[in-house]
PDB file of C-alpha atoms in Angstrom:
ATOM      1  CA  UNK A   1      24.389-181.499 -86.498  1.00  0.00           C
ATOM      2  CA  UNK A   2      21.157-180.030 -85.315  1.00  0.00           C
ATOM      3  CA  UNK A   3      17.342-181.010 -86.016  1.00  0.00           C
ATOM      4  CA  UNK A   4      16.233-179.210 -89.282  1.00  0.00           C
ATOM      5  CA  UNK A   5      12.655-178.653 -90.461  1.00  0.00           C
ATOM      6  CA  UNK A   6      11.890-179.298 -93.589  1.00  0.00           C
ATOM      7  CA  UNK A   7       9.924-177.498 -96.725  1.00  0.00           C
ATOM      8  CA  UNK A   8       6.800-179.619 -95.619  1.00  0.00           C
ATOM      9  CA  UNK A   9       6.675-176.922 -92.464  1.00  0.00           C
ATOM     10  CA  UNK A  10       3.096-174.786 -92.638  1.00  0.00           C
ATOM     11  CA  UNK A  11       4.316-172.376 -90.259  1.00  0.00           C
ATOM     12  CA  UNK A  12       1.911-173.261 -87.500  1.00  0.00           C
ATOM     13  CA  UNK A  13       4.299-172.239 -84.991  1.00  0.00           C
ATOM     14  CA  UNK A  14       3.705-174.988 -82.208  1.00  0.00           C
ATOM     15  CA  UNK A  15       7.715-175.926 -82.308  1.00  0.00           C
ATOM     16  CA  UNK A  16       8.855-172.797 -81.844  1.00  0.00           C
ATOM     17  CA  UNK A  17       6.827-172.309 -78.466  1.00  0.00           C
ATOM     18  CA  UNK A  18       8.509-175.817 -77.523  1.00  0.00           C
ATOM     19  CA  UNK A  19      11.468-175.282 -78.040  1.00  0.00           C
ATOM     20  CA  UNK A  20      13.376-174.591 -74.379  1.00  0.00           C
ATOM     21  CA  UNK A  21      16.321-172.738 -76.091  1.00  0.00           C
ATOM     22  CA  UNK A  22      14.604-170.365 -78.468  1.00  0.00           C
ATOM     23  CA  UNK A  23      16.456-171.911 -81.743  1.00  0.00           C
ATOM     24  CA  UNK A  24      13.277-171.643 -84.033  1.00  0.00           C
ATOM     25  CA  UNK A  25      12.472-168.836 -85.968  1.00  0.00           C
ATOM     26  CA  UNK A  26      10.020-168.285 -88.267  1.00  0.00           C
ATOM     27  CA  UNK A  27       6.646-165.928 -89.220  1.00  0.00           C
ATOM     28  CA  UNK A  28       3.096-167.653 -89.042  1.00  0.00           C
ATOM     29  CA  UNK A  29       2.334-169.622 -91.984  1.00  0.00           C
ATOM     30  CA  UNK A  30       5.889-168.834 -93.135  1.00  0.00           C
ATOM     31  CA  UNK A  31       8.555-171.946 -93.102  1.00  0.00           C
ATOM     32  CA  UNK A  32      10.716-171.666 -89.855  1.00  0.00           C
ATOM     33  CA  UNK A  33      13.825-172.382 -89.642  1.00  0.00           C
ATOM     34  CA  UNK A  34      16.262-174.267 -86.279  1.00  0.00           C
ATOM     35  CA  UNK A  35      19.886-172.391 -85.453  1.00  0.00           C
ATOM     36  CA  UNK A  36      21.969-175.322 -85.376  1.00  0.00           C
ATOM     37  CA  UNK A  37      24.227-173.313 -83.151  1.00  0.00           C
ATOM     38  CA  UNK A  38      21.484-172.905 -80.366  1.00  0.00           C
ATOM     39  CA  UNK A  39      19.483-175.829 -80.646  1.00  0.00           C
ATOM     40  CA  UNK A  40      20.442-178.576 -78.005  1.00  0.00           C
ATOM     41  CA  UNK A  41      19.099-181.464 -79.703  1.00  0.00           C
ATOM     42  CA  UNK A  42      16.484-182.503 -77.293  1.00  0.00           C
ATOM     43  CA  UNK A  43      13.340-183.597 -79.943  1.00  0.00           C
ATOM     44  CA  UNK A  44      11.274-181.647 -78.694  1.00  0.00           C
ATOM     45  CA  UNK A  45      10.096-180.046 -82.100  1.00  0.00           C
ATOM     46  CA  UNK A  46      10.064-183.467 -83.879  1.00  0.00           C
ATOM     47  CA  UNK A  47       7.475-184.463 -81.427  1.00  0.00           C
ATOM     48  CA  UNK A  48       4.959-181.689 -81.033  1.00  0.00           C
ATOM     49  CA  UNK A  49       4.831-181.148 -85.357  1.00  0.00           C
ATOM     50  CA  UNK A  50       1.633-182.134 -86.188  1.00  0.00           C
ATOM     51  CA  UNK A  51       3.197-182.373 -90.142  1.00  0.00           C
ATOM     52  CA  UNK A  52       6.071-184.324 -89.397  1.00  0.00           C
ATOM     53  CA  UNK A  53       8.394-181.639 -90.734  1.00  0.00           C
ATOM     54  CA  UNK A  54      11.184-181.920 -88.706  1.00  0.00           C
ATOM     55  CA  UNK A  55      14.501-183.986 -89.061  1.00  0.00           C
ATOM     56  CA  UNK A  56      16.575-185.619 -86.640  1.00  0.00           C
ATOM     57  CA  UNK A  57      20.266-185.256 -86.759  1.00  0.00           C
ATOM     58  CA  UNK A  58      20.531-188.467 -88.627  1.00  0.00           C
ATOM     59  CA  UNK A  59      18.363-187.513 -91.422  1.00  0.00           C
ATOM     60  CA  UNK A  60      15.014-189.329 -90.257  1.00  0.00           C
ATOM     61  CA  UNK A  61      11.582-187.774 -89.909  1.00  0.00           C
ATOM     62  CA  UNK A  62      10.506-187.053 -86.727  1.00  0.00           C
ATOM     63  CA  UNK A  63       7.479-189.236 -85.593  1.00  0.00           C
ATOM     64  CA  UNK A  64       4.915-186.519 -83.868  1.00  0.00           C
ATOM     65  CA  UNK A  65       3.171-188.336 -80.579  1.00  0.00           C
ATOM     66  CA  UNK A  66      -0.326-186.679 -80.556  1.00  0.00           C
ATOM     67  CA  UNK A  67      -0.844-186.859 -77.078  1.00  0.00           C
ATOM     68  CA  UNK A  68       1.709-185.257 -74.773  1.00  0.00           C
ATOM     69  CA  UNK A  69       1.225-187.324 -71.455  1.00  0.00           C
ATOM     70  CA  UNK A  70       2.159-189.751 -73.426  1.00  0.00           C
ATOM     71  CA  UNK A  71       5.674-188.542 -74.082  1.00  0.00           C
ATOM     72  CA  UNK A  72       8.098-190.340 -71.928  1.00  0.00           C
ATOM     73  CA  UNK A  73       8.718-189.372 -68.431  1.00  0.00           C
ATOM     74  CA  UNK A  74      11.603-189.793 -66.137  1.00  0.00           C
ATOM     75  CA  UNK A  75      11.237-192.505 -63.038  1.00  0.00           C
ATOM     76  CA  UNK A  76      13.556-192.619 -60.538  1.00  0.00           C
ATOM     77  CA  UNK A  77      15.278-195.142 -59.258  1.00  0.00           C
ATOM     78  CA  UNK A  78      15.713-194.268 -55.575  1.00  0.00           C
ATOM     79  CA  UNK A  79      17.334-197.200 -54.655  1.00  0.00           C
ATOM     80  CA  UNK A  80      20.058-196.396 -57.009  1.00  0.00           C
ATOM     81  CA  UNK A  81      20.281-192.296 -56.540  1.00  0.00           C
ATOM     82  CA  UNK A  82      23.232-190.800 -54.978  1.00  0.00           C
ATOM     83  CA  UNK A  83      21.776-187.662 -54.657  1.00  0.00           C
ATOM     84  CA  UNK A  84      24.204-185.797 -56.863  1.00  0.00           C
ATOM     85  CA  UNK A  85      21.522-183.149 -58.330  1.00  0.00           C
ATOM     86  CA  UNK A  86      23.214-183.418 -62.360  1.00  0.00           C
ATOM     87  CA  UNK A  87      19.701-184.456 -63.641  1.00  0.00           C
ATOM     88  CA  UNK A  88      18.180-181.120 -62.310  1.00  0.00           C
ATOM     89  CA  UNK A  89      21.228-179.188 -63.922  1.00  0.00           C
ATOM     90  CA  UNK A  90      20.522-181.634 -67.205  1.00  0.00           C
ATOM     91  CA  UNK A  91      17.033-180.103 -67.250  1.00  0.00           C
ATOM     92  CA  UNK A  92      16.946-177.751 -69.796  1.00  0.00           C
ATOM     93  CA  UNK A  93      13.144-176.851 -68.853  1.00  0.00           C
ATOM     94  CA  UNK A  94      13.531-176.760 -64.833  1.00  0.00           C
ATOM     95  CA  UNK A  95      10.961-179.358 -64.228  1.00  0.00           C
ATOM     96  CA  UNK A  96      12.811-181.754 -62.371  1.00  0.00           C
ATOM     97  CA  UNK A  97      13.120-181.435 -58.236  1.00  0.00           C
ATOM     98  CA  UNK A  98      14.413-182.592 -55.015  1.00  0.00           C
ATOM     99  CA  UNK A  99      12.155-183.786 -52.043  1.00  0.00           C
ATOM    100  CA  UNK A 100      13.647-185.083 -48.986  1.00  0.00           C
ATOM    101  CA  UNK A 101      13.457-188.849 -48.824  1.00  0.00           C
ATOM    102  CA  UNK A 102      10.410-189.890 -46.996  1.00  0.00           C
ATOM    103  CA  UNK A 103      10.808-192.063 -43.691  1.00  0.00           C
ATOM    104  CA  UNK A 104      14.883-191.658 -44.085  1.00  0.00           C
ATOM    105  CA  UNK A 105      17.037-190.038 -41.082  1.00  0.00           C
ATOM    106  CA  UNK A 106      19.454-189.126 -43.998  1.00  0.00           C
ATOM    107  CA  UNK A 107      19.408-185.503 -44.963  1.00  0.00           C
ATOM    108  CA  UNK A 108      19.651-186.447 -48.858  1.00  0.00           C
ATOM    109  CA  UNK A 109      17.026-184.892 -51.145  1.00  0.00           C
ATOM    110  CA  UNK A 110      15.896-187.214 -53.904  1.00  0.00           C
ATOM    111  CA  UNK A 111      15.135-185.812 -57.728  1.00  0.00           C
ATOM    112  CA  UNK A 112      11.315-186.091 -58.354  1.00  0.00           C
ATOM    113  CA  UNK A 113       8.975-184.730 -61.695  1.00  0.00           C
ATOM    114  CA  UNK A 114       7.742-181.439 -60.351  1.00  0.00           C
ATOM    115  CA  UNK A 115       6.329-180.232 -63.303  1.00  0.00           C
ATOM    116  CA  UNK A 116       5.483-182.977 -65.705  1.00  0.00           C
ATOM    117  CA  UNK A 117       4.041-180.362 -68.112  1.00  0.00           C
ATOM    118  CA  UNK A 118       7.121-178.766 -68.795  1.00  0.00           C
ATOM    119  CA  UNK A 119       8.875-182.028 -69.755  1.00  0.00           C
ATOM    120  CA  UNK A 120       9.642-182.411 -73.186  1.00  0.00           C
ATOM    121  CA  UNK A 121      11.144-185.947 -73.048  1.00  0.00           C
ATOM    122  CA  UNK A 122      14.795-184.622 -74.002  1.00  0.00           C
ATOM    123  CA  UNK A 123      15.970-187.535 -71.642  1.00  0.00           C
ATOM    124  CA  UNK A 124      19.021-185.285 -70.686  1.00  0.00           C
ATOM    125  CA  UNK A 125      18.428-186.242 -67.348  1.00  0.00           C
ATOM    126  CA  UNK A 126      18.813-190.153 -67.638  1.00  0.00           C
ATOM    127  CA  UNK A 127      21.614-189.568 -70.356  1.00  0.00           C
ATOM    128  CA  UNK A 128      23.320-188.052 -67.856  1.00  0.00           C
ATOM    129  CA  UNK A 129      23.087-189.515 -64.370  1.00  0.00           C
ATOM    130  CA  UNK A 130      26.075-191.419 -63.752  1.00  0.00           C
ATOM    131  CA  UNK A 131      24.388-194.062 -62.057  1.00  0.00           C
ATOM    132  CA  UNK A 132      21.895-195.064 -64.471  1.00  0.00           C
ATOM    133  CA  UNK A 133      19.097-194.167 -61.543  1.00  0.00           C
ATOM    134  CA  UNK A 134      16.743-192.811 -64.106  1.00  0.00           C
ATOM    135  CA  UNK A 135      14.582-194.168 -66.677  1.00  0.00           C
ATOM    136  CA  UNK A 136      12.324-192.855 -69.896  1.00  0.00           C
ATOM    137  CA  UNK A 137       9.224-194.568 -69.467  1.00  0.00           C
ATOM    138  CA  UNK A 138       5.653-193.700 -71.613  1.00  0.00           C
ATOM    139  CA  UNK A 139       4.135-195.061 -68.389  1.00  0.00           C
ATOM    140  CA  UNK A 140       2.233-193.116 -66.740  1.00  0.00           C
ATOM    141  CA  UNK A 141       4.039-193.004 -63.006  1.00  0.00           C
TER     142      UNK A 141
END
């Protein structure tokens, strides 16, 4: 099941630039609509609604949080990193990096936030390291 907006939607269009995948259609001030079959479940649209139109799979209302720096953010753990790059392929906006490790003769590269913009606080990456190296934090790092 895939995050649906609801009837409450004004058509003000600021999910559908969001959205990483393109699953939101819809004409200004017209109700849009999410393809369940393209939409990856990341929040993303639940978030940035300023009418808290959106539902997640579960049935609940999306909470909206006004201010996007405020949106968690991924911190790495590079004590615990192996280095095995699935958080930059879990990115489905391309903002997370790799940086060689500072004041290390290993040749590993360690994931950083490039971009912090273009993170929309999916949390794809943490979900999926298989270490647990990374964290969603609302902290400013």
């Amino acid at each position: 099941m895939a995050y649906e907006i609801t009837n409450l939607c004004v058509g003000c269009g600021v999910c559908k630039r969001i959205c990483p995948v393109d699953a939101i259609t819809g004409k200004r001030k017209k109700l849009h609509h999410i393809d369940p079959s393209v939409c990856i479940d990341c929040g993303a649209c639940g978030r940035i609604c300023p009418h808290e139109s959106v539902k997640d799979p579960d049935g609940n209302v999306c909470e909206r949080i006004r201010i996007r720096s405020r949106w968690p953010k991924p911190v790495f753990n590079p004590s615990l990193c192996m280095a095995c790059t699935i958080c930059v392929e879990a990115c489905p906006t391309s903002c997370i990096d790799l940086k060689p490790d500072r004041g290390s003769r290993e040749t590993l590269r360690r994931p950083y936030l490039e971009n912090e913009r273009h993170c929309i606080a999916c949390g794809f990456c943490s979900a999926e390291c298989p270490v647990d190296a990374i964290a969603m934090s609302d902290e400013k790092a």
